[in-house]
Amino acid sequence: MPRIPFRSALCAGRVLAVVAALGALPGSLKAADGNSLGELVDSTKFRVCSDPDNLPYSNKAGEGFENKIAELLAGKLERDVTYTWYPSTIGFVRNTLGARVCDVVIGVPATNELMQNTNPYYRSTYAFIQRADTDHVVDSLDDPALKEMRIGGVANTPPVTLLARRGLIGNLAPYHLVADTRYDHPAAQMIEDVASGAIDIAVVWGPIGGYYAKQADGALRVTPIKADEGSPVRMDYLISMGLRRGEPIWKDQLNQLLREEKDAIQAILLDYGVPLLDNQGNPILPKEQQQGGMVPEPDGYRMADFRAPVPATLDGADVLTTEQLQTLVKAEAPLLIDVMPAPRKPKDTGLWIAPKRDNIPGSHWLANTGYGELSAEFADFFEDELARLTEGDPSRRLVFYCEADCWMSWNAAKRALALGYDNVAWYPAGSDGWKAAGLPLESAEPAPMPDFLPLTDGSNRTAGLQTLARLAD
């Protein structure tokens, strides 16, 4: 959508005229449904701006993953999906969102400047596509084997740019960057050329490569491309939804839906072969590729990479959903133990601002007690605090948490079981899940900590301190 020409609108009257003409002035004329013209024209429909022939994203038959996501969200809003079709080429935004004939583009880069963005709802990456029967699997742009390969790639995309810098321009079989999808599908052609042997390997945006590779019934292999260390050129990107500017209510509504339907959306994307990354850049595997359909419990404590997918179980403890925790809090007032890391007060310092964070009301914040291996001082601190809070009653109900995908709460709950507490629960969704459910949080400070590092001098030390720095930032 074109930006309002404020520089040329030098007088207030002209500014108001321009804004009103675009229908973006809060409190101006009302539409028939009661919304201001700055919000949706028709809030009874879920009006999608989409490409009519651009799989795996969308097509008129509703076969793309963006079609499925649109249907999911429309169902939650109890609205029918309607489409404005326009090819993904020059003029797409102007003739769809800009013309106010539709209200949302299901997938756009989170840094898109032509539209307002929702919060990102998935993260994907460029990938290598090879035949599954290949003798050598390439997973890095620095693999020497690439020098002997015919490489398919779309000009001016990040991996092709980096391959050119490595002197491999002569190995590249170029495919078009911008295509009118009514006539040309260069990425699909590239994958077909890998399967036929016309080229040895393709470097392509993961959602496209993963989808077409999946159609090959196991004949093709998808390998996410590792990031180029120290390079400003990145391989992975966050994807959001695109809206018109000046529509905050619509944006908030979609952001809430994206939070609530995160798991369902992720399942759709994985089913289409989209390579997904978590917040730490680790691959998110489909459940059928995980052991037993879930992350397995380790024999001991988790010792590193504390922000990663967690198990669905904890032997000896109850695992609570948000709804179950709500019921428990109302019924028996359990002891809520937050173990989110936090910096300690440095010795011999003057000015010190204690760390704060928003946690579940009534919680006790025992920071830094969820590492895999604690220093003696922090192990004693954890044991003493639990004894104090429970008044020495090992049957007192304890609920441990931090944030979503945080192994520290799993470790802490397991540690409490080892100390003899027999009524332990673990809330893996943490403060993130509580907030996503629309439940209140309150500002908190950690309990006073020992004047020692929380970790031993073992191998857990470096990874633990890095996690502490990142989570406490």
Tab-separated table of C-alpha atoms in Angstrom:
chain	number	residue	atom	x	y	z
A	1	MET	CA	0.000	0.000	0.000
A	2	PRO	CA	1.456	3.412	-0.913
A	3	ARG	CA	2.489	5.522	2.033
A	4	ILE	CA	0.555	8.698	2.751
A	5	PRO	CA	2.495	11.616	1.172
A	6	PHE	CA	2.924	13.649	4.346
A	7	ARG	CA	5.847	15.625	2.947
A	8	SER	CA	3.727	17.065	0.163
A	9	ALA	CA	0.698	17.570	2.401
A	10	LEU	CA	1.962	20.775	4.001
A	11	CYS	CA	-1.295	22.061	5.360
A	12	ALA	CA	-3.455	20.277	7.929
A	13	GLY	CA	-6.508	20.297	5.695
A	14	ARG	CA	-4.673	18.469	2.939
A	15	VAL	CA	-3.316	15.877	5.351
A	16	LEU	CA	-6.805	15.163	6.663
A	17	ALA	CA	-8.166	14.916	3.145
A	18	VAL	CA	-5.502	12.433	2.100
A	19	VAL	CA	-5.929	10.301	5.219
A	20	ALA	CA	-9.702	10.277	4.956
A	21	ALA	CA	-9.497	9.351	1.284
A	22	LEU	CA	-7.418	6.316	2.212
A	23	GLY	CA	-9.875	5.374	4.921
A	24	ALA	CA	-7.187	5.297	7.637
A	25	LEU	CA	-8.262	8.048	10.034
A	26	PRO	CA	-9.322	6.698	13.445
A	27	GLY	CA	-12.725	8.009	14.431
A	28	SER	CA	-13.683	9.090	10.911
A	29	LEU	CA	-16.679	7.841	8.913
A	30	LYS	CA	-18.094	4.524	10.079
A	31	ALA	CA	-18.626	1.493	7.885
A	32	ALA	CA	-21.932	-0.324	7.913
A	33	ASP	CA	-20.666	-2.875	10.458
A	34	GLY	CA	-19.637	-0.166	12.923
A	35	ASN	CA	-15.889	-0.301	12.280
A	36	SER	CA	-13.989	2.815	11.327
A	37	LEU	CA	-12.809	2.823	7.738
A	38	GLY	CA	-9.283	2.534	9.153
A	39	GLU	CA	-10.094	-1.049	10.159
A	40	LEU	CA	-11.807	-3.753	8.098
A	41	VAL	CA	-14.328	-2.884	5.417
A	42	ASP	CA	-16.252	-6.111	6.034
A	43	SER	CA	-15.611	-7.901	9.324
A	44	THR	CA	-18.084	-10.678	8.480
A	45	LYS	CA	-15.594	-12.295	6.068
A	46	PHE	CA	-11.982	-13.463	6.339
A	47	ARG	CA	-10.770	-11.730	3.161
A	48	VAL	CA	-7.445	-13.086	1.925
A	49	CYS	CA	-5.139	-11.587	-0.703
A	50	SER	CA	-3.546	-14.528	-2.478
A	51	ASP	CA	-1.868	-15.948	-5.568
A	52	PRO	CA	-4.186	-18.224	-7.590
A	53	ASP	CA	-1.425	-20.618	-8.725
A	54	ASN	CA	1.546	-20.618	-6.377
A	55	LEU	CA	1.920	-23.936	-4.592
A	56	PRO	CA	2.930	-24.777	-1.941
A	57	TYR	CA	1.553	-21.456	-0.684
A	58	SER	CA	-1.840	-21.150	-2.354
A	59	ASN	CA	-4.011	-21.873	-5.360
A	60	LYS	CA	-7.650	-21.501	-6.360
A	61	ALA	CA	-8.335	-25.119	-5.409
A	62	GLY	CA	-7.321	-24.369	-1.794
A	63	GLU	CA	-4.442	-26.871	-1.876
A	64	GLY	CA	-1.669	-24.686	-0.413
A	65	PHE	CA	-0.586	-24.446	3.214
A	66	GLU	CA	-1.583	-20.785	3.303
A	67	ASN	CA	-5.077	-21.825	2.194
A	68	LYS	CA	-5.194	-24.286	5.105
A	69	ILE	CA	-3.967	-21.685	7.593
A	70	ALA	CA	-6.567	-19.206	6.315
A	71	GLU	CA	-9.317	-21.811	6.761
A	72	LEU	CA	-8.109	-22.568	10.294
A	73	LEU	CA	-8.130	-18.925	11.401
A	74	ALA	CA	-11.409	-18.133	9.644
A	75	GLY	CA	-13.025	-21.055	11.440
A	76	LYS	CA	-11.854	-19.726	14.800
A	77	LEU	CA	-13.362	-16.337	13.903
A	78	GLU	CA	-16.533	-18.013	12.623
A	79	ARG	CA	-16.172	-16.300	9.253
A	80	ASP	CA	-16.156	-17.552	5.683
A	81	VAL	CA	-12.917	-17.298	3.700
A	82	THR	CA	-13.032	-15.174	0.565
A	83	TYR	CA	-10.116	-14.566	-1.794
A	84	THR	CA	-8.892	-11.800	-4.027
A	85	TRP	CA	-6.599	-13.502	-6.536
A	86	TYR	CA	-3.582	-11.759	-8.004
A	87	PRO	CA	-0.238	-13.256	-9.109
A	88	SER	CA	2.786	-12.737	-6.848
A	89	THR	CA	4.451	-10.210	-9.085
A	90	ILE	CA	4.777	-6.436	-9.410
A	91	GLY	CA	1.595	-4.706	-8.274
A	92	PHE	CA	0.408	-7.445	-5.914
A	93	VAL	CA	0.137	-5.259	-2.801
A	94	ARG	CA	-1.227	-2.251	-4.677
A	95	ASN	CA	-4.001	-4.245	-6.310
A	96	THR	CA	-5.000	-6.259	-3.258
A	97	LEU	CA	-4.409	-4.761	0.196
A	98	GLY	CA	-3.938	-1.283	-1.235
A	99	ALA	CA	-7.234	-1.485	-3.101
A	100	ARG	CA	-8.982	-2.604	0.130
A	101	VAL	CA	-10.524	-5.612	-1.621
A	102	CYS	CA	-8.945	-8.013	0.900
A	103	ASP	CA	-7.490	-7.712	4.395
A	104	VAL	CA	-4.596	-10.113	4.963
A	105	VAL	CA	-1.670	-11.670	3.113
A	106	ILE	CA	-1.060	-14.998	4.868
A	107	GLY	CA	2.730	-15.157	4.423
A	108	VAL	CA	5.240	-12.290	4.121
A	109	PRO	CA	8.754	-11.723	5.525
A	110	ALA	CA	8.531	-10.160	8.962
A	111	THR	CA	10.612	-7.205	7.736
A	112	ASN	CA	8.372	-6.384	4.761
A	113	GLU	CA	8.139	-2.604	4.376
A	114	LEU	CA	5.086	-2.440	2.129
A	115	MET	CA	2.719	-3.710	4.805
A	116	GLN	CA	2.124	-3.803	8.524
A	117	ASN	CA	3.267	-7.135	9.942
A	118	THR	CA	1.743	-9.389	12.552
A	119	ASN	CA	4.038	-11.184	14.965
A	120	PRO	CA	6.067	-13.892	13.183
A	121	TYR	CA	4.393	-17.281	13.223
A	122	TYR	CA	7.093	-19.460	11.704
A	123	ARG	CA	10.786	-19.444	10.893
A	124	SER	CA	12.234	-21.295	7.930
A	125	THR	CA	15.485	-21.481	6.032
A	126	TYR	CA	17.072	-22.117	2.652
A	127	ALA	CA	17.874	-25.757	1.976
A	128	PHE	CA	19.817	-28.102	-0.260
A	129	ILE	CA	17.795	-30.561	-2.341
A	130	GLN	CA	19.593	-33.715	-3.481
A	131	ARG	CA	18.574	-37.139	-4.669
A	132	ALA	CA	18.136	-39.467	-1.710
A	133	ASP	CA	20.459	-42.082	-3.226
A	134	THR	CA	23.402	-39.684	-3.403
A	135	ASP	CA	26.685	-40.894	-1.950
A	136	HIS	CA	27.528	-37.580	-0.297
A	137	VAL	CA	25.110	-35.310	1.609
A	138	VAL	CA	25.967	-31.607	1.367
A	139	ASP	CA	25.007	-29.489	4.375
A	140	SER	CA	27.351	-26.510	4.036
A	141	LEU	CA	28.145	-23.919	1.375
A	142	ASP	CA	31.813	-24.647	2.091
A	143	ASP	CA	31.581	-28.328	1.184
A	144	PRO	CA	34.363	-29.004	-1.362
A	145	ALA	CA	32.048	-31.402	-3.220
A	146	LEU	CA	30.110	-28.411	-4.570
A	147	LYS	CA	33.045	-27.591	-6.832
A	148	GLU	CA	32.265	-30.720	-8.859
A	149	MET	CA	28.479	-30.256	-8.960
A	150	ARG	CA	25.995	-28.563	-11.251
A	151	ILE	CA	24.076	-26.346	-8.803
A	152	GLY	CA	20.577	-25.009	-9.395
A	153	GLY	CA	19.738	-21.706	-7.758
A	154	VAL	CA	17.643	-18.573	-8.073
A	155	ALA	CA	19.799	-15.539	-8.877
A	156	ASN	CA	20.283	-12.950	-6.126
A	157	THR	CA	18.997	-15.196	-3.341
A	158	PRO	CA	21.249	-15.435	-0.250
A	159	PRO	CA	22.796	-18.882	-0.873
A	160	VAL	CA	23.498	-18.137	-4.542
A	161	THR	CA	25.137	-14.845	-3.586
A	162	LEU	CA	27.414	-16.685	-1.145
A	163	LEU	CA	28.208	-19.415	-3.667
A	164	ALA	CA	29.247	-16.745	-6.169
A	165	ARG	CA	31.556	-15.227	-3.549
A	166	ARG	CA	33.150	-18.660	-3.209
A	167	GLY	CA	34.000	-18.712	-6.902
A	168	LEU	CA	31.284	-21.188	-7.870
A	169	ILE	CA	29.440	-18.970	-10.337
A	170	GLY	CA	30.522	-21.283	-13.155
A	171	ASN	CA	28.777	-24.205	-11.453
A	172	LEU	CA	25.416	-22.450	-11.242
A	173	ALA	CA	22.399	-23.255	-13.384
A	174	PRO	CA	20.311	-20.073	-12.981
A	175	TYR	CA	16.549	-19.944	-12.470
A	176	HIS	CA	14.390	-16.800	-12.468
A	177	LEU	CA	13.957	-14.770	-9.286
A	178	VAL	CA	10.705	-12.995	-10.237
A	179	ALA	CA	8.134	-14.984	-12.156
A	180	ASP	CA	4.519	-14.538	-13.138
A	181	THR	CA	3.047	-17.713	-11.679
A	182	ARG	CA	0.405	-17.800	-14.398
A	183	TYR	CA	3.137	-18.901	-16.786
A	184	ASP	CA	6.290	-19.931	-14.919
A	185	HIS	CA	7.253	-21.922	-11.796
A	186	PRO	CA	11.051	-21.796	-11.657
A	187	ALA	CA	11.469	-23.336	-8.193
A	188	ALA	CA	9.277	-26.315	-9.058
A	189	GLN	CA	11.244	-26.766	-12.280
A	190	MET	CA	14.491	-26.697	-10.309
A	191	ILE	CA	13.339	-29.539	-8.047
A	192	GLU	CA	12.221	-31.548	-11.074
A	193	ASP	CA	15.670	-31.040	-12.585
A	194	VAL	CA	17.298	-32.482	-9.450
A	195	ALA	CA	15.045	-35.529	-9.609
A	196	SER	CA	15.777	-36.063	-13.323
A	197	GLY	CA	19.526	-35.594	-12.930
A	198	ALA	CA	19.685	-32.445	-15.061
A	199	ILE	CA	21.391	-30.778	-12.085
A	200	ASP	CA	23.129	-32.385	-9.095
A	201	ILE	CA	21.808	-30.215	-6.289
A	202	ALA	CA	19.482	-27.247	-5.751
A	203	VAL	CA	19.677	-24.398	-3.256
A	204	VAL	CA	16.149	-23.153	-2.706
A	205	TRP	CA	13.890	-21.533	-0.144
A	206	GLY	CA	12.943	-24.325	2.254
A	207	PRO	CA	9.115	-24.174	2.121
A	208	ILE	CA	9.236	-24.568	-1.663
A	209	GLY	CA	11.965	-27.183	-1.738
A	210	GLY	CA	10.483	-29.177	1.120
A	211	TYR	CA	7.052	-29.297	-0.493
A	212	TYR	CA	8.199	-30.453	-3.926
A	213	ALA	CA	10.704	-32.876	-2.432
A	214	LYS	CA	7.866	-34.440	-0.441
A	215	GLN	CA	5.948	-35.033	-3.684
A	216	ALA	CA	8.835	-37.232	-4.850
A	217	ASP	CA	7.909	-40.025	-2.403
A	218	GLY	CA	11.286	-40.273	-0.699
A	219	ALA	CA	13.414	-39.865	-3.834
A	220	LEU	CA	14.756	-36.479	-2.700
A	221	ARG	CA	16.556	-35.327	0.441
A	222	VAL	CA	16.090	-31.903	2.098
A	223	THR	CA	18.996	-30.521	4.153
A	224	PRO	CA	18.747	-27.075	5.815
A	225	ILE	CA	21.723	-24.897	4.882
A	226	LYS	CA	23.932	-23.980	7.821
A	227	ALA	CA	24.329	-20.277	8.500
A	228	ASP	CA	27.476	-18.662	7.124
A	229	GLU	CA	29.466	-17.790	10.247
A	230	GLY	CA	30.310	-14.105	10.473
A	231	SER	CA	28.425	-13.170	7.302
A	232	PRO	CA	25.641	-10.560	7.259
A	233	VAL	CA	23.868	-12.711	4.662
A	234	ARG	CA	21.404	-14.899	6.509
A	235	MET	CA	19.819	-18.190	5.487
A	236	ASP	CA	16.718	-18.195	7.691
A	237	TYR	CA	13.839	-15.747	7.972
A	238	LEU	CA	10.818	-15.092	10.152
A	239	ILE	CA	7.458	-15.134	8.391
A	240	SER	CA	4.435	-13.109	9.479
A	241	MET	CA	1.125	-12.005	7.983
A	242	GLY	CA	0.785	-8.729	6.066
A	243	LEU	CA	-1.889	-6.117	6.778
A	244	ARG	CA	-2.615	-2.528	5.865
A	245	ARG	CA	-1.075	0.069	8.118
A	246	GLY	CA	-3.377	1.835	10.543
A	247	GLU	CA	-5.358	-1.289	11.540
A	248	PRO	CA	-4.217	-2.055	15.114
A	249	ILE	CA	-7.405	-3.866	16.179
A	250	TRP	CA	-7.140	-6.308	13.269
A	251	LYS	CA	-3.443	-6.810	13.993
A	252	ASP	CA	-4.110	-7.572	17.676
A	253	GLN	CA	-6.875	-9.998	16.758
A	254	LEU	CA	-4.633	-11.906	14.368
A	255	ASN	CA	-1.721	-11.947	16.828
A	256	GLN	CA	-3.966	-13.532	19.454
A	257	LEU	CA	-5.128	-16.162	16.959
A	258	LEU	CA	-1.555	-16.941	15.952
A	259	ARG	CA	-0.623	-17.519	19.601
A	260	GLU	CA	-3.657	-19.691	20.282
A	261	GLU	CA	-3.293	-21.783	17.116
A	262	LYS	CA	0.501	-22.083	17.139
A	263	ASP	CA	0.540	-25.880	17.385
A	264	ALA	CA	-2.131	-26.348	14.708
A	265	ILE	CA	-0.325	-24.014	12.309
A	266	GLN	CA	2.980	-25.775	12.943
A	267	ALA	CA	1.345	-29.125	12.179
A	268	ILE	CA	0.075	-27.779	8.843
A	269	LEU	CA	3.509	-26.467	7.890
A	270	LEU	CA	5.293	-29.698	8.812
A	271	ASP	CA	2.730	-31.718	6.879
A	272	TYR	CA	3.667	-29.707	3.772
A	273	GLY	CA	7.361	-30.429	4.266
A	274	VAL	CA	8.282	-26.910	5.412
A	275	PRO	CA	11.635	-27.024	7.285
A	276	LEU	CA	10.971	-25.164	10.538
A	277	LEU	CA	13.415	-23.725	13.067
A	278	ASP	CA	12.800	-22.936	16.721
A	279	ASN	CA	13.854	-19.700	18.427
A	280	GLN	CA	17.413	-20.977	18.812
A	281	GLY	CA	17.709	-22.009	15.158
A	282	ASN	CA	17.324	-25.742	15.837
A	283	PRO	CA	15.196	-27.835	13.456
A	284	ILE	CA	11.660	-28.655	14.572
A	285	LEU	CA	11.009	-32.272	13.621
A	286	PRO	CA	7.631	-33.795	12.774
A	287	LYS	CA	6.421	-35.997	15.599
A	288	GLU	CA	6.823	-39.142	13.533
A	289	GLN	CA	10.560	-38.383	13.315
A	290	GLN	CA	10.915	-37.890	17.067
A	291	GLN	CA	11.449	-40.832	19.372
A	292	GLY	CA	8.083	-42.165	20.411
A	293	GLY	CA	6.395	-39.059	19.000
A	294	MET	CA	8.061	-36.787	21.564
A	295	VAL	CA	11.395	-35.589	22.875
A	296	PRO	CA	12.746	-38.396	25.086
A	297	GLU	CA	13.540	-37.876	28.763
A	298	PRO	CA	17.294	-37.999	29.437
A	299	ASP	CA	18.600	-40.409	32.048
A	300	GLY	CA	19.873	-37.563	34.202
A	301	TYR	CA	19.530	-33.798	33.973
A	302	ARG	CA	19.644	-31.717	30.808
A	303	MET	CA	23.183	-30.295	30.765
A	304	ALA	CA	23.161	-27.784	27.861
A	305	ASP	CA	20.953	-26.153	25.181
A	306	PHE	CA	18.319	-25.352	27.753
A	307	ARG	CA	16.049	-23.519	25.291
A	308	ALA	CA	14.868	-26.367	23.062
A	309	PRO	CA	11.828	-28.632	22.675
A	310	VAL	CA	11.144	-30.466	25.933
A	311	PRO	CA	9.691	-33.907	26.737
A	312	ALA	CA	5.978	-34.406	27.202
A	313	THR	CA	6.665	-36.291	30.445
A	314	LEU	CA	8.674	-36.174	33.660
A	315	ASP	CA	8.872	-39.510	35.458
A	316	GLY	CA	7.441	-39.167	38.952
A	317	ALA	CA	5.798	-35.781	38.375
A	318	ASP	CA	2.477	-34.535	36.994
A	319	VAL	CA	2.663	-32.524	33.767
A	320	LEU	CA	0.111	-29.711	33.740
A	321	THR	CA	-1.643	-27.854	30.946
A	322	THR	CA	-2.603	-24.226	31.450
A	323	GLU	CA	-6.206	-25.212	32.149
A	324	GLN	CA	-5.117	-27.806	34.709
A	325	LEU	CA	-2.854	-25.317	36.452
A	326	GLN	CA	-5.689	-22.785	36.623
A	327	THR	CA	-7.902	-25.384	38.302
A	328	LEU	CA	-5.114	-26.400	40.687
A	329	VAL	CA	-4.377	-22.808	41.707
A	330	LYS	CA	-8.030	-22.222	42.563
A	331	ALA	CA	-8.458	-25.531	44.383
A	332	GLU	CA	-5.388	-25.897	46.596
A	333	ALA	CA	-3.002	-22.939	46.235
A	334	PRO	CA	0.151	-24.877	45.302
A	335	LEU	CA	3.639	-23.454	45.693
A	336	LEU	CA	4.548	-22.009	42.296
A	337	ILE	CA	8.311	-22.099	41.730
A	338	ASP	CA	9.758	-20.002	38.893
A	339	VAL	CA	13.363	-21.000	38.035
A	340	MET	CA	14.026	-18.528	35.206
A	341	PRO	CA	17.739	-17.509	35.238
A	342	ALA	CA	18.736	-14.059	36.468
A	343	PRO	CA	22.016	-12.235	37.112
A	344	ARG	CA	23.315	-12.054	40.692
A	345	LYS	CA	24.248	-8.840	42.437
A	346	PRO	CA	27.976	-8.310	41.806
A	347	LYS	CA	30.270	-7.989	44.794
A	348	ASP	CA	31.564	-4.546	45.777
A	349	THR	CA	29.141	-2.679	43.554
A	350	GLY	CA	27.413	0.572	44.247
A	351	LEU	CA	24.416	1.047	41.976
A	352	TRP	CA	22.509	-2.194	41.416
A	353	ILE	CA	19.115	-2.599	39.821
A	354	ALA	CA	17.615	-5.954	40.788
A	355	PRO	CA	16.413	-8.066	37.856
A	356	LYS	CA	12.670	-8.271	37.336
A	357	ARG	CA	10.353	-10.288	35.180
A	358	ASP	CA	6.639	-10.958	34.883
A	359	ASN	CA	5.654	-14.325	36.291
A	360	ILE	CA	2.515	-16.101	37.485
A	361	PRO	CA	1.007	-14.278	40.496
A	362	GLY	CA	2.034	-15.744	43.824
A	363	SER	CA	5.184	-17.404	42.485
A	364	HIS	CA	8.491	-17.773	44.308
A	365	TRP	CA	11.381	-17.005	41.945
A	366	LEU	CA	14.350	-19.297	42.724
A	367	ALA	CA	16.566	-18.074	39.901
A	368	ASN	CA	19.387	-20.207	38.458
A	369	THR	CA	18.312	-23.441	40.115
A	370	GLY	CA	17.386	-25.245	36.908
A	371	TYR	CA	20.829	-25.892	35.460
A	372	GLY	CA	21.905	-29.487	34.964
A	373	GLU	CA	24.685	-29.238	37.550
A	374	LEU	CA	24.661	-26.689	40.386
A	375	SER	CA	27.454	-25.375	42.530
A	376	ALA	CA	27.309	-26.578	46.119
A	377	GLU	CA	26.100	-23.141	47.240
A	378	PHE	CA	23.189	-23.083	44.771
A	379	ALA	CA	22.302	-26.707	45.472
A	380	ASP	CA	22.036	-25.799	49.165
A	381	PHE	CA	20.098	-22.656	48.296
A	382	PHE	CA	17.546	-24.686	46.311
A	383	GLU	CA	17.174	-27.307	49.052
A	384	ASP	CA	16.911	-24.723	51.845
A	385	GLU	CA	14.368	-22.583	50.006
A	386	LEU	CA	12.117	-25.560	49.278
A	387	ALA	CA	12.318	-26.617	52.941
A	388	ARG	CA	11.436	-23.082	54.030
A	389	LEU	CA	8.556	-22.669	51.587
A	390	THR	CA	7.035	-26.082	52.366
A	391	GLU	CA	7.709	-25.713	56.106
A	392	GLY	CA	9.402	-29.090	55.938
A	393	ASP	CA	6.379	-30.876	54.473
A	394	PRO	CA	7.567	-33.133	51.578
A	395	SER	CA	3.958	-33.750	50.513
A	396	ARG	CA	3.286	-30.061	49.807
A	397	ARG	CA	2.201	-29.499	46.203
A	398	LEU	CA	5.027	-27.924	44.135
A	399	VAL	CA	4.707	-26.618	40.577
A	400	PHE	CA	7.874	-25.738	38.654
A	401	TYR	CA	8.033	-23.584	35.520
A	402	CYS	CA	10.039	-20.943	33.630
A	403	GLU	CA	9.169	-20.228	29.966
A	404	ALA	CA	8.033	-22.400	27.074
A	405	ASP	CA	10.648	-24.852	25.745
A	406	CYS	CA	12.798	-24.299	28.827
A	407	TRP	CA	14.567	-27.374	30.198
A	408	MET	CA	15.443	-25.574	33.424
A	409	SER	CA	11.967	-26.101	34.873
A	410	TRP	CA	12.178	-29.799	33.930
A	411	ASN	CA	15.554	-30.050	35.689
A	412	ALA	CA	14.302	-28.253	38.791
A	413	ALA	CA	11.212	-30.446	39.102
A	414	LYS	CA	13.382	-33.563	38.713
A	415	ARG	CA	15.772	-32.198	41.355
A	416	ALA	CA	12.877	-31.689	43.775
A	417	LEU	CA	11.825	-35.312	43.265
A	418	ALA	CA	15.394	-36.396	44.090
A	419	LEU	CA	15.182	-34.410	47.333
A	420	GLY	CA	12.194	-36.493	48.419
A	421	TYR	CA	9.270	-34.254	47.492
A	422	ASP	CA	6.501	-36.572	46.351
A	423	ASN	CA	3.832	-34.149	45.105
A	424	VAL	CA	5.692	-32.416	42.251
A	425	ALA	CA	4.190	-30.979	39.080
A	426	TRP	CA	5.785	-29.441	36.020
A	427	TYR	CA	4.167	-26.716	33.874
A	428	PRO	CA	6.108	-26.800	30.566
A	429	ALA	CA	4.231	-23.908	28.905
A	430	GLY	CA	5.566	-21.583	31.612
A	431	SER	CA	4.879	-17.874	31.761
A	432	ASP	CA	4.556	-17.843	27.951
A	433	GLY	CA	1.632	-20.264	28.040
A	434	TRP	CA	-0.006	-18.416	30.936
A	435	LYS	CA	0.215	-15.114	29.066
A	436	ALA	CA	-0.989	-16.623	25.772
A	437	ALA	CA	-4.142	-17.797	27.573
A	438	GLY	CA	-4.882	-14.191	28.523
A	439	LEU	CA	-4.126	-14.773	32.206
A	440	PRO	CA	-2.487	-12.077	34.349
A	441	LEU	CA	1.203	-11.895	35.208
A	442	GLU	CA	2.841	-9.779	37.896
A	443	SER	CA	6.249	-8.169	38.193
A	444	ALA	CA	8.598	-10.156	40.417
A	445	GLU	CA	12.139	-10.137	41.778
A	446	PRO	CA	14.188	-13.264	42.504
A	447	ALA	CA	14.791	-14.505	46.035
A	448	PRO	CA	18.197	-13.367	47.378
A	449	MET	CA	20.845	-15.662	45.882
A	450	PRO	CA	24.154	-16.943	47.215
A	451	ASP	CA	27.289	-14.901	46.510
A	452	PHE	CA	28.649	-17.672	44.303
A	453	LEU	CA	28.273	-18.710	40.678
A	454	PRO	CA	25.283	-21.018	40.183
A	455	LEU	CA	27.348	-23.609	38.275
A	456	THR	CA	30.166	-25.983	39.058
A	457	ASP	CA	33.411	-25.834	37.105
A	458	GLY	CA	32.281	-28.749	34.930
A	459	SER	CA	31.444	-28.863	31.232
A	460	ASN	CA	28.023	-27.445	32.009
A	461	ARG	CA	29.599	-24.108	32.868
A	462	THR	CA	30.035	-22.423	29.496
A	463	ALA	CA	26.681	-23.454	28.077
A	464	GLY	CA	24.956	-22.496	31.312
A	465	LEU	CA	26.503	-19.047	31.503
A	466	GLN	CA	25.630	-18.384	27.871
A	467	THR	CA	22.039	-19.350	28.556
A	468	LEU	CA	21.983	-17.163	31.658
A	469	ALA	CA	23.228	-14.179	29.688
A	470	ARG	CA	20.723	-14.723	26.888
A	471	LEU	CA	17.645	-15.363	29.030
A	472	ALA	CA	18.397	-12.656	31.552
A	473	ASP	CA	18.995	-9.998	28.888
